[in-house]
N, CA and C atoms as an extended XYZ file, in Angstrom:
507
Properties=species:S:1:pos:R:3:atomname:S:1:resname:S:1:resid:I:1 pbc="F F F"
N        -9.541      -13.457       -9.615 N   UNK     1
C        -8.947      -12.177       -9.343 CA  UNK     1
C        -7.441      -12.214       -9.625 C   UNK     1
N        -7.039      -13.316      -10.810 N   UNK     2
C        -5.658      -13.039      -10.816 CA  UNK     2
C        -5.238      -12.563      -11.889 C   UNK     2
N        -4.672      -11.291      -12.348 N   UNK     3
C        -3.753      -10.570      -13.525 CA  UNK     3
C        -2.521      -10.852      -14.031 C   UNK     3
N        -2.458      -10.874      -15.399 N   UNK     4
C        -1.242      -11.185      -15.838 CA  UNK     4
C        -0.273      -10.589      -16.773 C   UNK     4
N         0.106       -9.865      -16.981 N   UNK     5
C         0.843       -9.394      -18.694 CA  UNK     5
C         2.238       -9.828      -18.483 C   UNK     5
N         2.790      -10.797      -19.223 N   UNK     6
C         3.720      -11.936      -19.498 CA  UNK     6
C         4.811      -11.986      -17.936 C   UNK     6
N         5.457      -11.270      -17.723 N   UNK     7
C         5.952      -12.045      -16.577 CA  UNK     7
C         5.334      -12.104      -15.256 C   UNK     7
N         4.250      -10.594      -15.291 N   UNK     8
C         3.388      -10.275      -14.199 CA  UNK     8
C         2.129      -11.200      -13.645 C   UNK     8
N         2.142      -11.492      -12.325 N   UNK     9
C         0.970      -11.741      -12.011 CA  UNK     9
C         0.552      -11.294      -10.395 C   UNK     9
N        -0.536      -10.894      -10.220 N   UNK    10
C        -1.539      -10.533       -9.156 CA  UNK    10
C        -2.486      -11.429       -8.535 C   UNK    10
N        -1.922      -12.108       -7.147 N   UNK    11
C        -3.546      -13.008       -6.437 CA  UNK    11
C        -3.231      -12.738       -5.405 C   UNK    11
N        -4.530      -12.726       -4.442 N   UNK    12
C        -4.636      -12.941       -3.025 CA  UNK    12
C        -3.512      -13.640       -2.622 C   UNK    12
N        -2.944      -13.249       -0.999 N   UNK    13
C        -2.176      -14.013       -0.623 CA  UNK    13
C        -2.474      -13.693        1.011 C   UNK    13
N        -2.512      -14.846        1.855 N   UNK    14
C        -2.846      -14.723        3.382 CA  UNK    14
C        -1.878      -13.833        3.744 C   UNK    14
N        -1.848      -12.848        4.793 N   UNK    15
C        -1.137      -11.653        5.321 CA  UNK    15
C         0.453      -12.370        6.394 C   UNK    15
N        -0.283      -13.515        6.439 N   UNK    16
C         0.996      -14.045        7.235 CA  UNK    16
C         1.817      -14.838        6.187 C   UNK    16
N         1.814      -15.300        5.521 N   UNK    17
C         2.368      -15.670        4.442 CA  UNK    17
C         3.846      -15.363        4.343 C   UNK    17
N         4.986      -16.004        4.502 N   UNK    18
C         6.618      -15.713        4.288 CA  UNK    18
C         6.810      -14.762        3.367 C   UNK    18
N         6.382      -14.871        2.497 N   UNK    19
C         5.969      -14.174        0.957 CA  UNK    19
C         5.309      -12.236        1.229 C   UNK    19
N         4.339      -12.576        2.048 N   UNK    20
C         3.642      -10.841        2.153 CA  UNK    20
C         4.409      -10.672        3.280 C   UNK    20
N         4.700      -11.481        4.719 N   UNK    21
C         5.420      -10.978        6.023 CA  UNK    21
C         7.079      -10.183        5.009 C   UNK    21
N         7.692      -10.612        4.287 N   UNK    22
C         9.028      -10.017        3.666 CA  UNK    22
C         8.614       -9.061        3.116 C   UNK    22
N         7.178       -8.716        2.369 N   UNK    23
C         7.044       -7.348        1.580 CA  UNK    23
C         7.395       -6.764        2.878 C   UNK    23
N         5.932       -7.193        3.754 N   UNK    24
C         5.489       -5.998        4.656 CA  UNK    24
C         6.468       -5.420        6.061 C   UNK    24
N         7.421       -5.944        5.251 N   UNK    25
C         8.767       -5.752        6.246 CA  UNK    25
C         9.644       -4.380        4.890 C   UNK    25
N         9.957       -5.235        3.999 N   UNK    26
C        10.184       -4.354        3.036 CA  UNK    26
C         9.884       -2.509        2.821 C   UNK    26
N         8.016       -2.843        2.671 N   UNK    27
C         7.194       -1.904        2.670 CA  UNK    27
C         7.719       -1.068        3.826 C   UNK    27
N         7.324       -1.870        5.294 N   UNK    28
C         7.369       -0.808        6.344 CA  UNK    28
C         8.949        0.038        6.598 C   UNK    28
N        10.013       -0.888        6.230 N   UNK    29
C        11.010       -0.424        6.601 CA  UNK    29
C        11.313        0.805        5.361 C   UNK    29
N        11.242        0.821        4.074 N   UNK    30
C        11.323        1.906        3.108 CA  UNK    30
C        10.645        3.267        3.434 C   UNK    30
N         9.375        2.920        3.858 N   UNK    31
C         8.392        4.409        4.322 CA  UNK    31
C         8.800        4.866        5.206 C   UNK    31
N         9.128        4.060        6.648 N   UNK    32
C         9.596        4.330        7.799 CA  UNK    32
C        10.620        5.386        7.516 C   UNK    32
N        11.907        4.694        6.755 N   UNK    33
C        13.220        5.326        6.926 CA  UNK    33
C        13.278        6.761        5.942 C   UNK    33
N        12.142        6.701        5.106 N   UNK    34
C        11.958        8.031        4.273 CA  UNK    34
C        11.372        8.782        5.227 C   UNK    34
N        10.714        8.705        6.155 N   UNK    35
C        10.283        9.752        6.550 CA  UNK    35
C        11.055       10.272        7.943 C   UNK    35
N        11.899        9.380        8.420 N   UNK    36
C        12.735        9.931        9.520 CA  UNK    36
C        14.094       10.293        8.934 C   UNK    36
N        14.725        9.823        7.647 N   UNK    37
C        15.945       10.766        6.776 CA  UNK    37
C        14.989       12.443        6.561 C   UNK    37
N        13.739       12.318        5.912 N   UNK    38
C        13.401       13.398        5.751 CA  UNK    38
C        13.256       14.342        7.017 C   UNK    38
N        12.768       14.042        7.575 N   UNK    39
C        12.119       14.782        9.176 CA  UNK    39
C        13.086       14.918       10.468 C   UNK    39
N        14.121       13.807       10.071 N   UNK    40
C        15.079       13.630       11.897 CA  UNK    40
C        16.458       13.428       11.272 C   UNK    40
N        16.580       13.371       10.252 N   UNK    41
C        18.136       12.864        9.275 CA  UNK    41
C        18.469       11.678        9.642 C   UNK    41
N        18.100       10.880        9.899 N   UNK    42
C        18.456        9.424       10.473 CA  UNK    42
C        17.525        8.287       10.461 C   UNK    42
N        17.832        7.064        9.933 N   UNK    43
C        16.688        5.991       10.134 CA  UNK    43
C        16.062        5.519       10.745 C   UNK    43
N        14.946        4.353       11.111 N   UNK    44
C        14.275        4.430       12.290 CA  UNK    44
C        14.829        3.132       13.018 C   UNK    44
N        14.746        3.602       14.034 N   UNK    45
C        15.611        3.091       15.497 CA  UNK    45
C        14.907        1.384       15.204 C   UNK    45
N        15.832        0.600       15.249 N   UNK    46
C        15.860       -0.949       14.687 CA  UNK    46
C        14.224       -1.424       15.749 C   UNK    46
N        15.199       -0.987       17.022 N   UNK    47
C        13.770       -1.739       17.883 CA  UNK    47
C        12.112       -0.925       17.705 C   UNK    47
N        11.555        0.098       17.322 N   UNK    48
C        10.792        0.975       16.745 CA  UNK    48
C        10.247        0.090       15.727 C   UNK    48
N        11.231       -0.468       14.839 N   UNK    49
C        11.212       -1.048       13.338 CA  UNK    49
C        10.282       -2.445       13.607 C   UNK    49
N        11.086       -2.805       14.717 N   UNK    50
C        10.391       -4.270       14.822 CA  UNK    50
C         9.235       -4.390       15.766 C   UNK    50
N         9.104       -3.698       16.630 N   UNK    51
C         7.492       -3.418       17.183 CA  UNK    51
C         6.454       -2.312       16.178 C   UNK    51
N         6.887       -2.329       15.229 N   UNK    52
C         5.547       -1.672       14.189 CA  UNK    52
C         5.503       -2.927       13.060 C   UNK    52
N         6.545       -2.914       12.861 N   UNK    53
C         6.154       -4.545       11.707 CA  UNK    53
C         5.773       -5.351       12.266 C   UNK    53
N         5.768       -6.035       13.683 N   UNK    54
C         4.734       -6.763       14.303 CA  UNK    54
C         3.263       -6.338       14.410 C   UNK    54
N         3.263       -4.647       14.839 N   UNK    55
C         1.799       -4.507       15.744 CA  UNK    55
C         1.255       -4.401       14.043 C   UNK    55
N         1.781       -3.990       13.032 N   UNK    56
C         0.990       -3.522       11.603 CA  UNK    56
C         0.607       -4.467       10.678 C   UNK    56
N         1.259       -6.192       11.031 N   UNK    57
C         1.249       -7.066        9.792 CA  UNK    57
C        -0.255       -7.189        9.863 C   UNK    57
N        -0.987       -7.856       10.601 N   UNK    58
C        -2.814       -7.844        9.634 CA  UNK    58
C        -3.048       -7.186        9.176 C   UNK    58
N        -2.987       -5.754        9.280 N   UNK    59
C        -3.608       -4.719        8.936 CA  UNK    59
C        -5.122       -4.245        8.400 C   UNK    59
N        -6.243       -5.440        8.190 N   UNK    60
C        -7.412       -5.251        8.524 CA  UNK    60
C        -7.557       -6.141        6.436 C   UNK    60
N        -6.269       -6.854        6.672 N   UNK    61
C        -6.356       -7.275        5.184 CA  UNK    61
C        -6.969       -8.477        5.495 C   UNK    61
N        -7.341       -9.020        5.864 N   UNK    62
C        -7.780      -10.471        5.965 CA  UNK    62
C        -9.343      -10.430        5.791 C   UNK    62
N        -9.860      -11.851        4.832 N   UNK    63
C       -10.940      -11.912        4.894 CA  UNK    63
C       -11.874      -11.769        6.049 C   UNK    63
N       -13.277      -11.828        5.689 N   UNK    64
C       -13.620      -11.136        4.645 CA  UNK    64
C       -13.995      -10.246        4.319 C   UNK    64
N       -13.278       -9.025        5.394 N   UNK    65
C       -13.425       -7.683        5.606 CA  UNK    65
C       -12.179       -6.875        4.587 C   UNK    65
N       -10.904       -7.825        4.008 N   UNK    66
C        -9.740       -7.173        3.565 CA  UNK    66
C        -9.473       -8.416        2.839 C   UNK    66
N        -8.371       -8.032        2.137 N   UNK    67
C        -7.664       -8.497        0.787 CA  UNK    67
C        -6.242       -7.747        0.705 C   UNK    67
N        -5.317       -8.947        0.974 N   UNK    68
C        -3.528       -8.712        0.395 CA  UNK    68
C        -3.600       -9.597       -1.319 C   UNK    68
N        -2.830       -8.370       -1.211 N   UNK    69
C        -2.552       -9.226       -3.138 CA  UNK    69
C        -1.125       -9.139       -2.693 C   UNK    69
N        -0.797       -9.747       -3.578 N   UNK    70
C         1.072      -10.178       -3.577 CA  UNK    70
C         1.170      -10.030       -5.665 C   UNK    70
N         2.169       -9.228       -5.982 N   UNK    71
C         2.725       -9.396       -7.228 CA  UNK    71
C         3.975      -10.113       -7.308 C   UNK    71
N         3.908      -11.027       -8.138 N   UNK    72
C         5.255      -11.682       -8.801 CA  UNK    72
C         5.714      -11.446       -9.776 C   UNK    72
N         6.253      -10.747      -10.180 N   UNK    73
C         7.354      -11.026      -11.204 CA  UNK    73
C         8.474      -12.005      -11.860 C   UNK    73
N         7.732      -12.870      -12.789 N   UNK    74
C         8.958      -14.101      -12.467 CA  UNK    74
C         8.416      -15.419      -11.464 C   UNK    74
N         7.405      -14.758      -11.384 N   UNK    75
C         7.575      -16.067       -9.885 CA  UNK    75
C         7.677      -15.633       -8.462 C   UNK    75
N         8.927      -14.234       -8.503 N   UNK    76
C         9.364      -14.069       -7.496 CA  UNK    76
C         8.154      -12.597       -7.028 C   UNK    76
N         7.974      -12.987       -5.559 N   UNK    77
C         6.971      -11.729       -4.849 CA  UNK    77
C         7.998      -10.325       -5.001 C   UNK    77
N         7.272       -9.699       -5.496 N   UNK    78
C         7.925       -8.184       -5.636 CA  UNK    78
C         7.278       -7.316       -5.238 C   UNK    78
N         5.907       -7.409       -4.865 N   UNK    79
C         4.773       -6.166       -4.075 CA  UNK    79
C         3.463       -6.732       -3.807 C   UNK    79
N         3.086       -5.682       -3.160 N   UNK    80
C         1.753       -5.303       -2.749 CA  UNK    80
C         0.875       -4.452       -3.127 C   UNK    80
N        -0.693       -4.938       -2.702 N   UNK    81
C        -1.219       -3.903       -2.705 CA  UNK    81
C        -2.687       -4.535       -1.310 C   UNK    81
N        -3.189       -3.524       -0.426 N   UNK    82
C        -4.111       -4.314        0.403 CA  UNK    82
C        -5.487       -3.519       -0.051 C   UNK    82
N        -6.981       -4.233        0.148 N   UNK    83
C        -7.752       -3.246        0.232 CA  UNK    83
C        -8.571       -4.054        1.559 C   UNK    83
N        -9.377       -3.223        2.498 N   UNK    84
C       -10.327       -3.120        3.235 CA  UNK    84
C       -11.612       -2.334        3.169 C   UNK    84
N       -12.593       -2.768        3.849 N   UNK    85
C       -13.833       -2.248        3.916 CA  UNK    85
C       -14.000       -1.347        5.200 C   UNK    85
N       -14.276        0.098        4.974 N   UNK    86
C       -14.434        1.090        5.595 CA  UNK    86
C       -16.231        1.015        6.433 C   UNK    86
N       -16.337        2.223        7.009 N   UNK    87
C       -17.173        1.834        7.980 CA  UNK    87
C       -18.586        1.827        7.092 C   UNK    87
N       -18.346        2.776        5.792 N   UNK    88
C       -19.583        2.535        5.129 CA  UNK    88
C       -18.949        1.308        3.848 C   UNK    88
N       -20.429        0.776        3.748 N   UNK    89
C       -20.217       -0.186        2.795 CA  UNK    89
C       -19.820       -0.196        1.424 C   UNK    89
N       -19.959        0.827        0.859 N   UNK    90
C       -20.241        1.443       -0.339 CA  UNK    90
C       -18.443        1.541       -0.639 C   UNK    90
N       -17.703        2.042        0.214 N   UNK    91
C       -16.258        2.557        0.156 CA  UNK    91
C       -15.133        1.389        1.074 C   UNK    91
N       -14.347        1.178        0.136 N   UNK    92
C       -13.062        0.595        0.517 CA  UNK    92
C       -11.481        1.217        0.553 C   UNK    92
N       -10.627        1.010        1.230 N   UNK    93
C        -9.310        1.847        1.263 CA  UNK    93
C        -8.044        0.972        0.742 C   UNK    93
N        -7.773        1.734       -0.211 N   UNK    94
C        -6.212        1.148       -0.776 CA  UNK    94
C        -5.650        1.194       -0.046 C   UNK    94
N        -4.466        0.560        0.315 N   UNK    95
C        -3.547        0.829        1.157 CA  UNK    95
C        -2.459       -0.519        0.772 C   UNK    95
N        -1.207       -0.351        1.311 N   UNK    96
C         0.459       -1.115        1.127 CA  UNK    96
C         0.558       -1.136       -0.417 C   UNK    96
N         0.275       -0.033       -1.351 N   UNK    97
C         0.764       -0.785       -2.686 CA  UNK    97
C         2.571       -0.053       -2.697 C   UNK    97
N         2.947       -1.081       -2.753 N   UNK    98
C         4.011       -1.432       -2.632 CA  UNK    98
C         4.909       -2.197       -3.785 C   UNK    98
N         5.970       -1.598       -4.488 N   UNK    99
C         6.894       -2.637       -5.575 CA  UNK    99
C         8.347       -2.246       -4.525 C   UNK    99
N         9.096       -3.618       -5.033 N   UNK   100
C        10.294       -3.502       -4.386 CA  UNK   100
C        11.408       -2.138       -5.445 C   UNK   100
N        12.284       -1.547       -4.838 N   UNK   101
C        12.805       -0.531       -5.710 CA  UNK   101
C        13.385       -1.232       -7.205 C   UNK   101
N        14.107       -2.528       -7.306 N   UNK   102
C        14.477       -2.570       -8.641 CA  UNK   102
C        13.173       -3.569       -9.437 C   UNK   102
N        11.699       -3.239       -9.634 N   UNK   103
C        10.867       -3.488       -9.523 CA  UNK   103
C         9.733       -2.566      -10.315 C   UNK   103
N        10.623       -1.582      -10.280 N   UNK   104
C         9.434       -0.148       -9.977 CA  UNK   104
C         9.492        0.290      -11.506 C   UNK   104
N         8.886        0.791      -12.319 N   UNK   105
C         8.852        1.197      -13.615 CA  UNK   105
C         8.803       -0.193      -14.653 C   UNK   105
N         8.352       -1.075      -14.597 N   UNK   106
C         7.821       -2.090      -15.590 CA  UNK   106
C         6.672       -2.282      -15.474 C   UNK   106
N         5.557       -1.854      -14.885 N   UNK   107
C         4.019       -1.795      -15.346 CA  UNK   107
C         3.020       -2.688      -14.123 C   UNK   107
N         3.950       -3.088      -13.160 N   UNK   108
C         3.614       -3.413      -12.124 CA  UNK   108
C         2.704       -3.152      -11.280 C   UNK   108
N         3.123       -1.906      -10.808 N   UNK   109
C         2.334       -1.156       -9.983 CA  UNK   109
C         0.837       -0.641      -10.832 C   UNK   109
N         0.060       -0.462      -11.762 N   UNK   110
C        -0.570       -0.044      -12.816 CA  UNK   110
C        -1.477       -2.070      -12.130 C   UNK   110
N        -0.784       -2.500      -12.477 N   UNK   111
C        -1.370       -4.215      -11.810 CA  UNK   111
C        -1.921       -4.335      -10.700 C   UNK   111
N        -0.894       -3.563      -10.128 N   UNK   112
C        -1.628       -3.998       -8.667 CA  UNK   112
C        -2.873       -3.340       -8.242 C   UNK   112
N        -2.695       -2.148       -8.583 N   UNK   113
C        -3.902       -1.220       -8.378 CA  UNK   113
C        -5.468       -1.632       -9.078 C   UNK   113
N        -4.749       -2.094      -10.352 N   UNK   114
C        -6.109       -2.724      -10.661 CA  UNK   114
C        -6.776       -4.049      -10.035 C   UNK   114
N        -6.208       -4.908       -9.628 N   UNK   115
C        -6.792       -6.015       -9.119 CA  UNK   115
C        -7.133       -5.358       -7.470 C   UNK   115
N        -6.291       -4.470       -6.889 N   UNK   116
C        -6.958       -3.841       -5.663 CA  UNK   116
C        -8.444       -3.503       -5.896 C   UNK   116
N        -8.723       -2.731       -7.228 N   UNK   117
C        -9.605       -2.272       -7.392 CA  UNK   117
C       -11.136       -3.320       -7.530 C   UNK   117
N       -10.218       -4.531       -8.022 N   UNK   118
C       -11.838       -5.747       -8.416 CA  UNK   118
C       -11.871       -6.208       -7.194 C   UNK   118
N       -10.705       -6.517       -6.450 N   UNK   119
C       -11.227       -6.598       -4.693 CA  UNK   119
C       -12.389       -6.382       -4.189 C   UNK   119
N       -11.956       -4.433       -4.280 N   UNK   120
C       -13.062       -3.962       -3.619 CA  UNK   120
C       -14.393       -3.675       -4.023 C   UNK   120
N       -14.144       -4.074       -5.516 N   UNK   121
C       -15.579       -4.091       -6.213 CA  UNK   121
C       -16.241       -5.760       -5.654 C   UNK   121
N       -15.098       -6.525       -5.156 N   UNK   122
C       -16.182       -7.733       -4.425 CA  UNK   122
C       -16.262       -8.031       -3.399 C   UNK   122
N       -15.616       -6.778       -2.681 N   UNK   123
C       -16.108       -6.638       -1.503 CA  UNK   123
C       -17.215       -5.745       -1.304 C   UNK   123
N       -18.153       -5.385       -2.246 N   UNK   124
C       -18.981       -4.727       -2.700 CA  UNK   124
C       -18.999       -3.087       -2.626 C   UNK   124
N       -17.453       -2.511       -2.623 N   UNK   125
C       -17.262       -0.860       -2.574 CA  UNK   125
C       -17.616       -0.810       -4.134 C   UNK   125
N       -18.057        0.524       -4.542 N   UNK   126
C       -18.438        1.269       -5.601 CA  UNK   126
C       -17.323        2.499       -5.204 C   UNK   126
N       -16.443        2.491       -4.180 N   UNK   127
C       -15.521        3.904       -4.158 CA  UNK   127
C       -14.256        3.438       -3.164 C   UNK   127
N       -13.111        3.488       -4.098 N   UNK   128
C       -11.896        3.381       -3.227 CA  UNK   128
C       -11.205        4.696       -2.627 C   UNK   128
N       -11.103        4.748       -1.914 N   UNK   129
C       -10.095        6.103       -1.148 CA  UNK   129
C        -9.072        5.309       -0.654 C   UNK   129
N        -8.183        6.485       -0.602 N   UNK   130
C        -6.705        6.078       -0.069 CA  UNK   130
C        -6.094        7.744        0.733 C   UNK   130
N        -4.914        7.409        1.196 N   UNK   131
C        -3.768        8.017        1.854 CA  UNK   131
C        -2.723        8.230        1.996 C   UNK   131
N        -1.940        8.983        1.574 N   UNK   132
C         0.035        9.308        1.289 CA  UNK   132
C        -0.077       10.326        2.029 C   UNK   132
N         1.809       10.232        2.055 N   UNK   133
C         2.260       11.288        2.995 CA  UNK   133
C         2.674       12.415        1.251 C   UNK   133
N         2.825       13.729        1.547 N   UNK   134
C         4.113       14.558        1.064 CA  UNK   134
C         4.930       13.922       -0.090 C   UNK   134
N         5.886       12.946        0.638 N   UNK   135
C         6.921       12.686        0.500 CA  UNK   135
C         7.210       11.586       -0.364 C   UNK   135
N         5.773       11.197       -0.413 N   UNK   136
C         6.333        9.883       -1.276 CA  UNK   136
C         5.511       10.394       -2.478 C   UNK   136
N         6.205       11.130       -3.068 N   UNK   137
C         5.745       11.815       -4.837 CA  UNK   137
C         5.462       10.630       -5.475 C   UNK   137
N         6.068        9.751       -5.766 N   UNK   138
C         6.101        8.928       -6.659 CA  UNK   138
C         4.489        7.915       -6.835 C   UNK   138
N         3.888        7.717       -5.317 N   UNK   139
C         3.029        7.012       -5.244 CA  UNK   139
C         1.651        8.453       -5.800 C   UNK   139
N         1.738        9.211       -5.206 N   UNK   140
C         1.170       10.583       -5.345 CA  UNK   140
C         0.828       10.459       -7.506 C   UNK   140
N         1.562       10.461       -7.951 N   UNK   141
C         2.232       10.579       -9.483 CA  UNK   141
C         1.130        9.364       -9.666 C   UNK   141
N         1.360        7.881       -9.356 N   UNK   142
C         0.509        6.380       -9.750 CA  UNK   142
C        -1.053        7.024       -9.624 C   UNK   142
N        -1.217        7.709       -8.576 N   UNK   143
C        -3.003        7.384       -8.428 CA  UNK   143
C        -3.586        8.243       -9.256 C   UNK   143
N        -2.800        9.445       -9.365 N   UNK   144
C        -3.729       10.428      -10.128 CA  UNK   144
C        -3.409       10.066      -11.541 C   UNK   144
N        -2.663        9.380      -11.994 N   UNK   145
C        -2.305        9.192      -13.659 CA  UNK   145
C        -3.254        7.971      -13.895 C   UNK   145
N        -3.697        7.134      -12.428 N   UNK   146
C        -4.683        5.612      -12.743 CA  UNK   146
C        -5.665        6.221      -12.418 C   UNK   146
N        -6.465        7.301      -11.950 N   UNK   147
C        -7.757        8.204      -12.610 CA  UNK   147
C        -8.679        8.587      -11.276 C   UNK   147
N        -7.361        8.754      -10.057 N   UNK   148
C        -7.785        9.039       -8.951 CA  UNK   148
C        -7.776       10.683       -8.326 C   UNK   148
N        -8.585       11.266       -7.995 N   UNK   149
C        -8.628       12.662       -7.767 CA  UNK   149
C        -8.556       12.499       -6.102 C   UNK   149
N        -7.613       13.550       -6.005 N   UNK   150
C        -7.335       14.316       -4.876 CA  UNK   150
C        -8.471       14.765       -4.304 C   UNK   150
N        -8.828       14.249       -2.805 N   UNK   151
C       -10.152       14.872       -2.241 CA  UNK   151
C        -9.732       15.137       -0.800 C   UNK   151
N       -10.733       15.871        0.104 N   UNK   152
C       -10.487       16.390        1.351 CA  UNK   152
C       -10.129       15.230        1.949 C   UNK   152
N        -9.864       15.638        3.135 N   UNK   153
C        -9.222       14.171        4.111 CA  UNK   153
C       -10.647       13.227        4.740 C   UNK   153
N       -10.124       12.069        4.447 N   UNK   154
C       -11.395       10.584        4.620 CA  UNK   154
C       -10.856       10.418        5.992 C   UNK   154
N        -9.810       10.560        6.757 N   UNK   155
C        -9.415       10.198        7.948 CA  UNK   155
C        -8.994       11.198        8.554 C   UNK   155
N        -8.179       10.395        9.693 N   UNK   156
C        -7.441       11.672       10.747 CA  UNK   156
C        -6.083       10.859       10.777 C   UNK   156
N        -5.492        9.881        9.949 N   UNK   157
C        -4.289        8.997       10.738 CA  UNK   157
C        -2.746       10.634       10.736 C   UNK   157
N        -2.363        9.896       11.474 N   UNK   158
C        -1.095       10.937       11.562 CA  UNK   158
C         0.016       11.303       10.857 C   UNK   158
N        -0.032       10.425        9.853 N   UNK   159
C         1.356       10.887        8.803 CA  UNK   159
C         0.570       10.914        7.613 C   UNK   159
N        -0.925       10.927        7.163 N   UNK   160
C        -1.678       11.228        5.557 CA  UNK   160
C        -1.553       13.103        5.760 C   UNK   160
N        -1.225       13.175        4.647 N   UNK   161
C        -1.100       14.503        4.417 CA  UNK   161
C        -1.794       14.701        2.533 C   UNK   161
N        -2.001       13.312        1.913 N   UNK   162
C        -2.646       13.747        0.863 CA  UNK   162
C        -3.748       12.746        0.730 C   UNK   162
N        -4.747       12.967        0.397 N   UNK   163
C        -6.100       11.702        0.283 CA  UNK   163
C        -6.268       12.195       -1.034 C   UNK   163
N        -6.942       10.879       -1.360 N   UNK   164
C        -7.226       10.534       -2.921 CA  UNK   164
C        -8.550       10.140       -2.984 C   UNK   164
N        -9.304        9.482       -3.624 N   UNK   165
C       -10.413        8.840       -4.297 CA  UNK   165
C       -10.415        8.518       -5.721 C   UNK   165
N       -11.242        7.253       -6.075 N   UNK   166
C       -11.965        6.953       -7.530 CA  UNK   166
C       -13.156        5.909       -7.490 C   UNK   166
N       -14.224        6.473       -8.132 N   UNK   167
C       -15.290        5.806       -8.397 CA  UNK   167
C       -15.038        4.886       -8.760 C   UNK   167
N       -15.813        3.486       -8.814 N   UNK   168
C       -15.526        2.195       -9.565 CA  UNK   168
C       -16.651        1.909      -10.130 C   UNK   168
N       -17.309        2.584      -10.615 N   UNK   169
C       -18.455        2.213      -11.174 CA  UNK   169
C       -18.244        1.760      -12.748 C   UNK   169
């Protein structure tokens, strides 16, 4: 399950890992602070910051129910992407794809999504769904251009405001 196009590469990596704990610090603190500049004009309160990046690091990525991928660039970890197995078998959920900002527009993210995707094809899903807020256009822009359609809501969490899907057949 590992991808490559010349400096890029994509593999599993344990969720506690120095390596995914810095994304998923990364990750959480970027979304976090976009959505409280957007919503409250101000970033999120340090101690807030550090009791959600604690209670959120497994996140249901761990075998052999979930899968963290870690991208390198170089060598060096530059993102994420996680998938898990939902309550039916058939369907798995994208979730943390993640590039660091000077990171973002070299073909990366297009990587990660795909090896998310053979994940969950061996974790035996035939259908990935996922979840964004509004606000983060940019991720919104990745799924539907990698051949994912906009569908009614798969959940109830409290900040998805857009759900996605794509067959993997």
């Amino acid at each position: 399950m590992t991808s490559s196009t010349t400096a890029w590469t994509v593999a599993p990596e344990p969720v506690d890992s120095p390596d995914a704990l810095a994304l998923w610090r990364a990750y959480y603190t970027e979304v976090s602070d976009r959505w409280y500049l957007l919503h409250e004009d101000r970033r999120t309160d340090p101690d807030e910051l550090e009791r959600e990046i604690a209670a959120g690091a497994e996140g249901g990525l761990t075998p052999p129910d979930g899968r963290l991928l870690v991208a390198r660039y170089g060598g060096t970890p530059v993102g994420t992407a996680g998938v898990r197995r939902t309550a039916d078998p058939a369907v798995a959920e994208l979730t943390r794809v993640f590039l660091l900002p000077d990171q973002r527009g070299k073909g990366g993210a297009a990587l990660l999504v795909a090896a998310a995707e053979d994940a969950a094809r061996a974790l035996g899903a035939s259908r990935l769904v996922l979840d964004t807020r509004g606000d983060l256009v940019e991720a919104r822009t990745l799924y539907a251009r990698l051949g994912y359609e906009e569908t009614a809501p798969h959940n109830d969490e409290p900040y998805a405001e857009h759900w996605f899907a794509k067959n993997l057949g």
